[in-house]
Coordinates of C-alpha atoms in Angstrom, one line a residue:
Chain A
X1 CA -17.6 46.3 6.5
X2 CA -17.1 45.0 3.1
X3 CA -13.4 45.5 3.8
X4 CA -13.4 43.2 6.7
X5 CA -15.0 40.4 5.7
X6 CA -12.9 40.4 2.5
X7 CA -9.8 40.7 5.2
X8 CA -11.3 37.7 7.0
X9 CA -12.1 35.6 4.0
X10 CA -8.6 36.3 2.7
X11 CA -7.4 35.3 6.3
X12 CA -9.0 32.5 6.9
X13 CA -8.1 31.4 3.5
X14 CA -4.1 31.4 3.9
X15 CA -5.0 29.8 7.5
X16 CA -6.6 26.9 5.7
X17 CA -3.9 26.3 2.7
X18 CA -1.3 26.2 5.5
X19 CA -3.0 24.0 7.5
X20 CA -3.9 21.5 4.5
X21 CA 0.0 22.2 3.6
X22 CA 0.7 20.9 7.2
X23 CA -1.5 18.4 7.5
X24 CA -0.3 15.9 4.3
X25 CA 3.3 15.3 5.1
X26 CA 1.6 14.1 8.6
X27 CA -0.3 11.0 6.3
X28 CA 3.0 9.2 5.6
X29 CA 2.5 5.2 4.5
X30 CA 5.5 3.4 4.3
X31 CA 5.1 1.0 1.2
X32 CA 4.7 -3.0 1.2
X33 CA 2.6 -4.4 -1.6
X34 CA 1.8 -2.5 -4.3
X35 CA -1.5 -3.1 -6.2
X36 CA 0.0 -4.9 -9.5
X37 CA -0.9 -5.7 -13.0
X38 CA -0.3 -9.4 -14.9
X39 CA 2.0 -7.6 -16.9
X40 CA 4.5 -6.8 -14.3
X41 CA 3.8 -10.4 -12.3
X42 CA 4.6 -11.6 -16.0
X43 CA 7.8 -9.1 -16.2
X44 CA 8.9 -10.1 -12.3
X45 CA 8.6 -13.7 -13.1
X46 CA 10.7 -13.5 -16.3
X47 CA 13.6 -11.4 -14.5
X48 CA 13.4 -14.3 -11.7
X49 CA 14.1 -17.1 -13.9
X50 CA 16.8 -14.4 -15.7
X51 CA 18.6 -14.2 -12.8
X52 CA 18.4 -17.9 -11.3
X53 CA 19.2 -18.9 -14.6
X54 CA 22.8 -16.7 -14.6
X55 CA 23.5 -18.1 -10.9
X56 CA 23.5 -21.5 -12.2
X57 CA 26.5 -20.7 -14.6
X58 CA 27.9 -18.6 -11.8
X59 CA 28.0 -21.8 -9.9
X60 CA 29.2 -24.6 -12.4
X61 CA 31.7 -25.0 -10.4
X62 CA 29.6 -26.3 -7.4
X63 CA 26.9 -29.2 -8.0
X64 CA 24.8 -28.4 -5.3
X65 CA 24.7 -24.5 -5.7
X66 CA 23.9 -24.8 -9.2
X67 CA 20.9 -28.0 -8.9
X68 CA 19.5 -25.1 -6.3
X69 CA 19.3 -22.4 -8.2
X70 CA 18.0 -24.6 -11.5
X71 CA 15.4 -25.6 -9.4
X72 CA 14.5 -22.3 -8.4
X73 CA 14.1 -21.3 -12.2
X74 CA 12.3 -24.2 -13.4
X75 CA 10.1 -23.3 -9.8
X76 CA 9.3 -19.7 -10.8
X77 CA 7.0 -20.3 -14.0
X78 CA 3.7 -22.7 -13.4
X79 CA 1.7 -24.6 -15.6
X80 CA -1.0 -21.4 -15.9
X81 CA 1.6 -19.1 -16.7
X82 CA 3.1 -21.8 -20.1
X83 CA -0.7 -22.0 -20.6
X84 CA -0.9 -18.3 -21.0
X85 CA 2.3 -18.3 -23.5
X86 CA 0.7 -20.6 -25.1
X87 CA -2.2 -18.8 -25.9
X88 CA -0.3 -16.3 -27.9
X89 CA 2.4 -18.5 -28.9
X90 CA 2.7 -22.5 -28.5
X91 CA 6.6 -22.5 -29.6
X92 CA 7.3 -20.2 -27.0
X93 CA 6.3 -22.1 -23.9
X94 CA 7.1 -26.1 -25.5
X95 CA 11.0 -24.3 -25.9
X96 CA 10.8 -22.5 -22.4
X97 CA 9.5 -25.4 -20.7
X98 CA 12.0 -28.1 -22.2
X99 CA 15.1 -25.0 -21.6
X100 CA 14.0 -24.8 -17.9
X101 CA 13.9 -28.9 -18.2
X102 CA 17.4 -29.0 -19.7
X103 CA 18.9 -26.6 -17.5
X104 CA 17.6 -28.8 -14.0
X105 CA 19.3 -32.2 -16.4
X106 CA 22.6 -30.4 -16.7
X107 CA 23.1 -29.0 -13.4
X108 CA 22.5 -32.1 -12.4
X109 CA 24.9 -33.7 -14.4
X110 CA 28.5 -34.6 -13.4
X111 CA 30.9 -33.0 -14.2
X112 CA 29.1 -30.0 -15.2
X113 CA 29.2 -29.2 -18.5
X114 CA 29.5 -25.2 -18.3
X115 CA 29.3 -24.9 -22.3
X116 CA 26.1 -26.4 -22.0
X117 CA 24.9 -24.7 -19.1
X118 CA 26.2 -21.4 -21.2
X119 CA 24.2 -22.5 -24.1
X120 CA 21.1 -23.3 -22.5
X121 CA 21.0 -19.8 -20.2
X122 CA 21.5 -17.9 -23.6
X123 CA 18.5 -20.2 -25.3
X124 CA 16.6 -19.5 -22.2
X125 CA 17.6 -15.4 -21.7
X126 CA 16.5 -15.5 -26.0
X127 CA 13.1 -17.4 -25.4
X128 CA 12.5 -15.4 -22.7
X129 CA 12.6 -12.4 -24.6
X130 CA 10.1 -14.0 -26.8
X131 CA 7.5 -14.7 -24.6
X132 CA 7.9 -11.4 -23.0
X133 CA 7.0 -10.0 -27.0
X134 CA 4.5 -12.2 -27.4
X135 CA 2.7 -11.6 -23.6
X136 CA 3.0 -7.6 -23.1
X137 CA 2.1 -5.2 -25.0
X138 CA 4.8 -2.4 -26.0
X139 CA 2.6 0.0 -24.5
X140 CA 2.5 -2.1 -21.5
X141 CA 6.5 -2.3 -21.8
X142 CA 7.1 1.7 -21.8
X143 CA 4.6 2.3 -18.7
X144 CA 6.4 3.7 -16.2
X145 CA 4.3 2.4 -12.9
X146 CA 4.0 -1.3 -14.7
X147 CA 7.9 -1.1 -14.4
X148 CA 7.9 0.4 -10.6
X149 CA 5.9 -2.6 -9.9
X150 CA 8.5 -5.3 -11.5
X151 CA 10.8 -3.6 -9.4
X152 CA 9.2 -3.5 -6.3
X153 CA 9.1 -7.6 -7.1
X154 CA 12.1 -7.7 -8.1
X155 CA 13.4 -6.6 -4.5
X156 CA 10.9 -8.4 -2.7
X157 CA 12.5 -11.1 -4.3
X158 CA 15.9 -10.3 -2.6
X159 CA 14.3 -9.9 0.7
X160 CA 12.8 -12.9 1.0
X161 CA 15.8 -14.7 0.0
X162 CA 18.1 -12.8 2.3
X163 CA 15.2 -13.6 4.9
X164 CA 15.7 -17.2 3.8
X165 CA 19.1 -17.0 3.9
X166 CA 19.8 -15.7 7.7
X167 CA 16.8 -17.8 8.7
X168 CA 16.0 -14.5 10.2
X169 CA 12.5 -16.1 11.4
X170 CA 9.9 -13.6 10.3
X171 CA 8.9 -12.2 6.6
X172 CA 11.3 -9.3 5.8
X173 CA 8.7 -7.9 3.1
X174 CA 6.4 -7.6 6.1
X175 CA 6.1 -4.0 6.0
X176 CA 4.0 -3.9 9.6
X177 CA 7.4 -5.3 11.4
X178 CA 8.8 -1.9 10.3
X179 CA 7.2 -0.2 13.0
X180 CA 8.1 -2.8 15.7
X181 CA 10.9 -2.6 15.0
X182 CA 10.6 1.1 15.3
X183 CA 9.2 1.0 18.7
X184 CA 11.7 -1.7 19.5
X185 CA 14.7 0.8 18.5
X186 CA 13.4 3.3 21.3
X187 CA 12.6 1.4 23.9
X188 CA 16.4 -0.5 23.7
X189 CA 17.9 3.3 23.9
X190 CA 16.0 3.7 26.8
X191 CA 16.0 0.7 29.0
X192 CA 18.0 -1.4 26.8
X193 CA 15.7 -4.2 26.6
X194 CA 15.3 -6.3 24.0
X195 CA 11.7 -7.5 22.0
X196 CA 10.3 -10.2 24.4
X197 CA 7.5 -12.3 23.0
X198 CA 8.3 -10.8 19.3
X199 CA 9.3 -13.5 16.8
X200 CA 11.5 -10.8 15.2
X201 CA 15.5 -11.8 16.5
X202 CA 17.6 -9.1 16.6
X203 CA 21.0 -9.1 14.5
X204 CA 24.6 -7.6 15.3
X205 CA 25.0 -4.4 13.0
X206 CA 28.0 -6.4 11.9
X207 CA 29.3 -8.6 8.9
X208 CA 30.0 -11.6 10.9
X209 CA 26.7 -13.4 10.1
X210 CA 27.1 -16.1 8.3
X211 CA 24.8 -17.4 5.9
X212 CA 22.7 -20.3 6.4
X213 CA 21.1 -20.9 3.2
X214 CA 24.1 -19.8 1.0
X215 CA 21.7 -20.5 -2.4
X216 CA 19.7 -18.2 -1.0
X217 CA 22.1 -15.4 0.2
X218 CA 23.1 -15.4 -3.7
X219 CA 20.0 -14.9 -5.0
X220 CA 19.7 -12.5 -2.9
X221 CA 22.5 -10.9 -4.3
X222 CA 21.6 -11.1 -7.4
X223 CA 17.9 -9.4 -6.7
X224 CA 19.5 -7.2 -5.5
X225 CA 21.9 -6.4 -8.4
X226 CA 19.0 -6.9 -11.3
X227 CA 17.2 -4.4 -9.1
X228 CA 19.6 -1.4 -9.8
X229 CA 19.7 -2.8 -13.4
X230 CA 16.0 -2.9 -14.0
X231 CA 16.1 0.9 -12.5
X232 CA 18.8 2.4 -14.5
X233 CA 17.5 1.1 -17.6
X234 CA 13.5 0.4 -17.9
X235 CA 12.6 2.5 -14.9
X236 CA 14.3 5.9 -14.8
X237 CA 14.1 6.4 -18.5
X238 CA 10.4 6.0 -18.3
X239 CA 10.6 8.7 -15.3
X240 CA 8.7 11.9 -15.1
X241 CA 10.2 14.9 -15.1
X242 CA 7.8 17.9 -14.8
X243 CA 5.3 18.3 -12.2
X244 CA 3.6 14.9 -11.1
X245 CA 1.1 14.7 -8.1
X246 CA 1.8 18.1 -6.9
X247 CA 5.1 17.5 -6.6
X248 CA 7.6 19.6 -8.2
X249 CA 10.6 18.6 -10.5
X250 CA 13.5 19.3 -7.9
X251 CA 10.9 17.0 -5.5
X252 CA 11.1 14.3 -8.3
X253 CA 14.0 14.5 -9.5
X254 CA 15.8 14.4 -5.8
X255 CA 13.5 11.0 -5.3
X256 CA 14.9 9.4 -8.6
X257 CA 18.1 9.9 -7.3
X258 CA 17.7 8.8 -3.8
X259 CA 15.8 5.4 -5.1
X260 CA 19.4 4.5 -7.1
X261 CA 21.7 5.6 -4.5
X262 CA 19.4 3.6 -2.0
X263 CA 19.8 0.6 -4.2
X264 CA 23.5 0.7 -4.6
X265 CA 22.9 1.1 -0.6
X266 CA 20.8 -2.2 -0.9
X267 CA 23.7 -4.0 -2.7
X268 CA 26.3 -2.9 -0.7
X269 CA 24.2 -4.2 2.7
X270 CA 23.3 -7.2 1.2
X271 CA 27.2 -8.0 0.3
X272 CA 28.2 -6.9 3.6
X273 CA 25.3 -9.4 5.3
X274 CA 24.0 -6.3 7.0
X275 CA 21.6 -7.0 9.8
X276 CA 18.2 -7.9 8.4
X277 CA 16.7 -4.4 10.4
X278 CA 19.0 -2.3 8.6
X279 CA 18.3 -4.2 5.1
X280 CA 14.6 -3.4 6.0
X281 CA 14.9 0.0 6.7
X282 CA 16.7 0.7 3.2
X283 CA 13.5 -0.5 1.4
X284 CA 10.8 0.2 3.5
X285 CA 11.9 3.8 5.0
X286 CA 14.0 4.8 1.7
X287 CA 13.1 3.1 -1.7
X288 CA 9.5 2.1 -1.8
X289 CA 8.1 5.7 0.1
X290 CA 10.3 7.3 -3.2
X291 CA 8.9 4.2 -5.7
X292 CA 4.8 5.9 -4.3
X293 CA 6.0 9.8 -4.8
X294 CA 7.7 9.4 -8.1
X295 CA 5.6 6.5 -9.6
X296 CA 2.5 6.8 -7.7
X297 CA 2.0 3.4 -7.0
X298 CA -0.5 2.2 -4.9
X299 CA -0.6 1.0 -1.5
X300 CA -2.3 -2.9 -1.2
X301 CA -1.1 -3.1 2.3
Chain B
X1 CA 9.1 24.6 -69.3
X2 CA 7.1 23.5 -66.2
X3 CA 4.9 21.1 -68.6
X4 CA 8.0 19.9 -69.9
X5 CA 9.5 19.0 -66.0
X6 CA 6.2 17.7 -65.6
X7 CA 5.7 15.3 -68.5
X8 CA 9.2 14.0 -67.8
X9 CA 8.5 13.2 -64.3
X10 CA 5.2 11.2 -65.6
X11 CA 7.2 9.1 -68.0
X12 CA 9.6 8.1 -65.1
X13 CA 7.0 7.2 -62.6
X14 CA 5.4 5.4 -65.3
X15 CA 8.5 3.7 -65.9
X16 CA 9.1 2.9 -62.4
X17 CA 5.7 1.9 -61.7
X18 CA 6.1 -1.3 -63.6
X19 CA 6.0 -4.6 -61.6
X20 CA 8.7 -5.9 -60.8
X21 CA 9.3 -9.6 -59.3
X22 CA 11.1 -9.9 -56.0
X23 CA 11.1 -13.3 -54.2
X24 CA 11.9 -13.8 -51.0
X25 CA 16.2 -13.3 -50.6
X26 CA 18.7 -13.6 -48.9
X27 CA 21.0 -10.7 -47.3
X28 CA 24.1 -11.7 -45.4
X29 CA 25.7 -9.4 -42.8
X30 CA 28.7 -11.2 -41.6
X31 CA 27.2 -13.9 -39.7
X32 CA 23.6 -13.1 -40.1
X33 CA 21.2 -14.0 -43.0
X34 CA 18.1 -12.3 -43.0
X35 CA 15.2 -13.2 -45.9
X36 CA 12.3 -11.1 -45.9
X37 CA 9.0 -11.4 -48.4
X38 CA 5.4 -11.3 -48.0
X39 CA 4.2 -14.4 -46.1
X40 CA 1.4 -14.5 -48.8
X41 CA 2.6 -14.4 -52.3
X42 CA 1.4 -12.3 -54.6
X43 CA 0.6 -9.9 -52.3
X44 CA -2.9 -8.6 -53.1
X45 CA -4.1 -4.6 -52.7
X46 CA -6.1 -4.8 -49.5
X47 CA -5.6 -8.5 -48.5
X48 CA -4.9 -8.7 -45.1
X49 CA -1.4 -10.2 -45.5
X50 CA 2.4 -10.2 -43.4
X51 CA 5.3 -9.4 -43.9
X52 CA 8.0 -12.4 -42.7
X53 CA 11.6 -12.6 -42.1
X54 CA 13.9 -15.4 -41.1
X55 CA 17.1 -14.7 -39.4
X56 CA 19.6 -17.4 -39.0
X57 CA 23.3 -16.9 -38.3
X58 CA 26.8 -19.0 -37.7
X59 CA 27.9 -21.5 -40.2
X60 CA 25.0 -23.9 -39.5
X61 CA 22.5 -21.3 -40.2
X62 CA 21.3 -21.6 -36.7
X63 CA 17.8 -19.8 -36.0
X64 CA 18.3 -16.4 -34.3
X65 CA 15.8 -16.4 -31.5
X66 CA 14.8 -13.2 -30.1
X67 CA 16.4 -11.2 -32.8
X68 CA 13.9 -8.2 -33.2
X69 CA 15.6 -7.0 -29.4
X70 CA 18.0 -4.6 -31.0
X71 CA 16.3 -4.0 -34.4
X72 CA 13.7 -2.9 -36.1
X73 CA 12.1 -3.0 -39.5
X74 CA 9.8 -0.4 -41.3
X75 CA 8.1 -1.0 -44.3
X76 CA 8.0 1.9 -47.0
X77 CA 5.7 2.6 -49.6
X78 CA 7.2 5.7 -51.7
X79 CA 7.7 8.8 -49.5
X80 CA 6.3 6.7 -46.4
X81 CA 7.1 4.3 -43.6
X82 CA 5.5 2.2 -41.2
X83 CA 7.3 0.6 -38.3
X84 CA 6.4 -2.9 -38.1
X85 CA 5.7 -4.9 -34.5
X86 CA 7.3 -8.3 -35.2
X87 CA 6.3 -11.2 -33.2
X88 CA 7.8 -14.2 -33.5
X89 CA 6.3 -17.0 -35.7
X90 CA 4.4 -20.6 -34.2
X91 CA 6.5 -22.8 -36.6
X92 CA 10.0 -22.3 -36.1
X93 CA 12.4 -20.2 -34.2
X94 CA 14.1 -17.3 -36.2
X95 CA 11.2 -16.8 -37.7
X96 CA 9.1 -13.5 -37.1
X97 CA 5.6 -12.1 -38.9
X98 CA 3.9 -8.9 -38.4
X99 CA 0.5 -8.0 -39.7
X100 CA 0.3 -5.1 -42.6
X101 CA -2.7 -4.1 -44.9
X102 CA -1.2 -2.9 -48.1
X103 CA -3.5 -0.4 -49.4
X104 CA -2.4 1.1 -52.6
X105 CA -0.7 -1.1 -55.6
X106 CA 3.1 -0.9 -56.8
X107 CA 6.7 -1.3 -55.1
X108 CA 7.3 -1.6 -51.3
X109 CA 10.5 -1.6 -49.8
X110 CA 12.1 -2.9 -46.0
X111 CA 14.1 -0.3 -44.3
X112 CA 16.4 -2.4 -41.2
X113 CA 18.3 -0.7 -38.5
X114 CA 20.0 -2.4 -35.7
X115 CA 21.5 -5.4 -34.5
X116 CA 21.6 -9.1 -34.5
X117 CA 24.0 -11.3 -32.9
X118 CA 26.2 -7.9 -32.6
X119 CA 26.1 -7.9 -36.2
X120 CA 24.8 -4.2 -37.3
X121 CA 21.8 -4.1 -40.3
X122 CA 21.3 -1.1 -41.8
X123 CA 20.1 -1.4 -45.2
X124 CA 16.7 -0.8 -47.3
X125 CA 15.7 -4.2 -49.3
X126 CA 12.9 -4.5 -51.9
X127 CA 9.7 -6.8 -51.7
X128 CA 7.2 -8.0 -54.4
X129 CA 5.3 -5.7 -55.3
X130 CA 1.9 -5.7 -54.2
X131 CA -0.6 -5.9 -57.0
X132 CA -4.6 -5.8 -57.9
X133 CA -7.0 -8.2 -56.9
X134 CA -8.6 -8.2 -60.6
X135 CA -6.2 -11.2 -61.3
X136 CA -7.9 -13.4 -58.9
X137 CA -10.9 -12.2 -58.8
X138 CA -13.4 -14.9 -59.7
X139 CA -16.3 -14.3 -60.7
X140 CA -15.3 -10.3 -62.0
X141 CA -16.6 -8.1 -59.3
X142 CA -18.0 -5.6 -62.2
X143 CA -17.8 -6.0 -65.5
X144 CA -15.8 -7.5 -68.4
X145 CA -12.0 -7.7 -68.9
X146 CA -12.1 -3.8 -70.6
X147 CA -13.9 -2.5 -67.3
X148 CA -11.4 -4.8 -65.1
X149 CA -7.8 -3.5 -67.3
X150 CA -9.2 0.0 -67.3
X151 CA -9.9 -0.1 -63.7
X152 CA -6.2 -1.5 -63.2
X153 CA -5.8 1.3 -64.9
X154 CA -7.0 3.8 -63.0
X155 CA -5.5 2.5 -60.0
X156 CA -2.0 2.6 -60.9
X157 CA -2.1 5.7 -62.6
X158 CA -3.9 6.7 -59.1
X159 CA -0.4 5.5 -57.8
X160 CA 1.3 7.0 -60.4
X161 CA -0.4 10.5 -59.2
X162 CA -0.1 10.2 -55.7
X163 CA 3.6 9.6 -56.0
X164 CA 3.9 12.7 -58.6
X165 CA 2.0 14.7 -56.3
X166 CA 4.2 13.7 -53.6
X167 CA 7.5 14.5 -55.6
X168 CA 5.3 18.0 -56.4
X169 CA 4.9 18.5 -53.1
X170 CA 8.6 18.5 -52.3
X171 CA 10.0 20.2 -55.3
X172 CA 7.6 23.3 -54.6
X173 CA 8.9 23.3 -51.0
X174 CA 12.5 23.0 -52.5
X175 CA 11.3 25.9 -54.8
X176 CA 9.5 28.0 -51.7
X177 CA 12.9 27.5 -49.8
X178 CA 15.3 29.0 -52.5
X179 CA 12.3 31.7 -53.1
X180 CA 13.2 32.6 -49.5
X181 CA 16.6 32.2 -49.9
X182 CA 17.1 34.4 -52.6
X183 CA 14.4 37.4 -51.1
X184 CA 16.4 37.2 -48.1
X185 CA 19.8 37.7 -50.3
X186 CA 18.0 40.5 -52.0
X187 CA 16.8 42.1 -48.8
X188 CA 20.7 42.0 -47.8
X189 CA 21.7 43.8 -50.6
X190 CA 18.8 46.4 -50.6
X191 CA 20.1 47.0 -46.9
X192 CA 23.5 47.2 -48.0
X193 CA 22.4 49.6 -50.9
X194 CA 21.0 51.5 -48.5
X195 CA 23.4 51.8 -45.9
X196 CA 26.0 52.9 -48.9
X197 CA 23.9 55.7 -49.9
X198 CA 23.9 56.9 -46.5
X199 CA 27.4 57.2 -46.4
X200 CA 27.4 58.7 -49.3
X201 CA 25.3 60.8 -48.4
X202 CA 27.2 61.8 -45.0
X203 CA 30.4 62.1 -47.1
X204 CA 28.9 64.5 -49.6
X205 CA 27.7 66.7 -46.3
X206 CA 31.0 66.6 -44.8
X207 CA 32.8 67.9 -48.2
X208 CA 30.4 70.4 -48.9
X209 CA 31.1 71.7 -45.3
X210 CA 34.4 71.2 -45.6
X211 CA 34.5 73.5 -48.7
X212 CA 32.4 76.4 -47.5
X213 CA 34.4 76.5 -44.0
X214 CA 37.5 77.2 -46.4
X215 CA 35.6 79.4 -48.8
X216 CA 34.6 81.4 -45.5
X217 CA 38.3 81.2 -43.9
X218 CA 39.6 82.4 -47.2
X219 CA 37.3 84.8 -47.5
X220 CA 37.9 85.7 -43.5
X221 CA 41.5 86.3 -44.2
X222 CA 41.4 88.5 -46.9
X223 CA 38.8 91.1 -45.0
X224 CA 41.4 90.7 -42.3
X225 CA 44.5 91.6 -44.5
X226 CA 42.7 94.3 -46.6

């Protein structure tokens, strides 16, 4: 007797481990907003106004490119945030607000004066170092998940620009539209219709679109870029590397390397003007689901 | 002998524990000039105080903003360091403070490594040295001037010991190595001692039986031919 009910304990014990074994990989949640800190909306905002701030002396060479895109820098940083900078330091935001000033005066200057443009970027890419010193704490700097955040931002950033930039008519970091789209995928293979009464459009698989916000389409570009960059070098160092969340090293270290290669995947769609649906399924299906296992960010919506 | 070593070593601590005066100078490194110093001058034992450093560089001396992204400073104090979190200062740009709390009298030194303006710093530069608070103090805290130098006193040669028992420290662990060294050296030898004496041993065995196997041939031979 004592032998059988050890024999069924021992059974029913194996039964439930593989059932709780099947039953997680069935909970997938594909990744939108992640719950975030000041410090990364402090780190996003400073890589934003990096990277508008580099397009403007990509694009001395065209007035209207370059007003755009000083625009969008001197947009990205509100009177809160200076206030904030100020706090710590009252230099800091007086120089970042008159750089981001200067910059908007001499992109809209003509001719444009690309040694000044040159100058002011590197003042402002300097100060903005500062005020990232003076704001977050080192500890803050080195934290892996802070970091995961920034670049979940970060590529936010370079879908709603290519969003902007297609006019594609909905909100590409819309993670719910992932599943329409889904839905919308399987009915077109079997009846071929298309998503009446959606206000998702559907796009060619080709690279015959043509941008119509081209400001746009290069910040997008250039999101997406700064996106590999901020991996390869404040993310993946920070990475962990034994056992994290019951997942095992080979699990992690095969999702650190499928979050760069689907970045360079990013990149490479976004240059090609892929179709918005196929831009969305890169970082909805592929990065952020890797961002939650390897960085255990979590889910806001 | 040891009291001798000892003495020695007191004398020069002593000798090297005297104040000496650094103001705040200048260090070029190609392009760059950096000037580091106390922000408060003297620097007082346990005075909340920071160290400051001004980096400028190009012709015009232009303020280095940003400069502490590729380099970093440690303070040292003797056998120890401290890695200092520089921020950069209200006033001007090029400027940066951090915060310290010298603790113990005597010479303090800046240890930089990295770069600035792709200009690489490596070099250890002097600052005053911190001294007592008895100077300033007003009214005396306890006591007369005897009580005040004699408490001076006692602090640096407090110093003085601390730094001796340091350099202790390491010469008996310099000591405690070669002690090793040498018992493992004599170890070897024992071993190969050993090892000889074995063969010798062996050798001796094999000659002896060498011998009587002729002794009993010989002997063999002659039965056989008588």
């Amino acid at each position: 007797m004592n032998r059988q009910s050890t024999f069924v304990c021992a059974v029913l014990l194996v039964v439930g481990t593989i059932s709780i074994g099947l039953a997680r990989p069935l909970q997938l949640v594909y990744a939108h907003s992640f719950s975030g800190s000041e410090s990364a909306s402090f780190l996003s905002l400073v890589h934003k106004i990096r990277v508008e701030s580099g397009l403007v002396l990509d694009n001395v060479g065209n007035a209207t490119l370059a007003r755009q895109h000083a625009e969008n820098a001197a947009k990205a940083i509100d009177n809160q945030t200076l206030d904030e900078i100020a706090e710590r330091n009252n230099r800091i935001a007086n120089d970042l607000s008159s750089l981001l000033q200067d910059l908007q005066t001499a992109a809209a200057s003509t001719p444009i004066d690309a040694a000044s443009i040159n100058d002011i970027a590197s003042n402002l890419d300097a100060t903005l170092g500062e005020a990232v010193s003076v704001r977050i704490d080192q500890e803050q700097l080195n934290n892996s998940t802070v970091q995961a955040i920034v670049l979940a931002d970060v590529i936010d950033e370079a879908l709603g620009n290519y969003g902007s930039a297609f006019e594609v008519g909905f909100d590409m970091t819309n993670m719910s539209l992932m599943d329409e789209m889904i839905q919308h995928t399987n009915s077109s293979v079997g009846d071929g219709g298309s998503m009446q009464g959606s206000n998702m459009q559907t796009h060619d698989n080709t690279s015959s679109s043509t941008a119509v916000n081209m400001s746009a389409y290069q910040s997008a570009q250039a999101f997406a870029n700064k996106s590999l960059e901020i991996f390869q070098n404040d993310l993946k160092p920070l990475s962990p590397t034994g056992t994290a969340g019951g997942n095992n090293s080979s699990n992690l270290t095969a999702a650190i390397s499928q979050i760069e290669s689907s970045l360079v995947k990013l990149q490479q769609a976004i240059n090609n003007k892929a179709s918005p649906e196929e831009i969305i399924m890169i970082v909805h299906a592929e990065i952020h689901p890797n961002i939650q296992i390897v960085y255990k960010l979590q889910l806001l919506s | 002998m040891y009291l001798c070593i000892v003495a020695s070593a007191l004398v020069v601590a002593s000798l090297s524990a005297l104040p000496s005066v650094h103001a705040h100078q200048e260090f070029e490194f190609g392009q760059v000039t950096i000037e580091p110093g106390w922000a408060t001058e003297p620097p007082l034992v346990e005075q909340l105080n920071n160290i400051e450093v001004l980096i400028t560089a190009g012709p015009n001396n232009q303020p280095v903003s940003n400069a502490f992204a590729n380099l970093t400073v440690s303070i040292q104090k003797g056998g120890l360091t401290k890695e200092l979190a520089f921020l950069p200062g209200e006033e001007t740009a090029g400027h940066y403070l951090a915060e310290i709390f010298p603790t113990q009298v005597g010479a303090y030194s800046l240890v930089f490594n990295g770069q600035v303006e792709g200009e690489t710093i490596q070099t250890t530069v002097p600052i005053e040295d911190v001294e007592d608070v008895g100077r300033l103090e007003f009214p005396q805290s306890s006591g007369g001037s005897g009580d005040q130098q004699s408490q001076q006193i006692t602090q640096q040669l407090g110093t003085i010991l601390s730094d001796l028992s340091t350099q202790i420290d390491q010469t008996r662990q310099v000591a405690e190595n070669t002690a090793n060294n040498t018992q493992q050296s004599f170890q070897a030898s024992q071993d190969s001692k050993l090892a000889a004496d074995r063969a010798y041993l062996v050798g001796m065995i094999g000659a002896g039986m060498g011998a009587a196997g002729i002794i009993i041939a010989v002997t063999l031979s002659r039965k056989n031919s008588s």
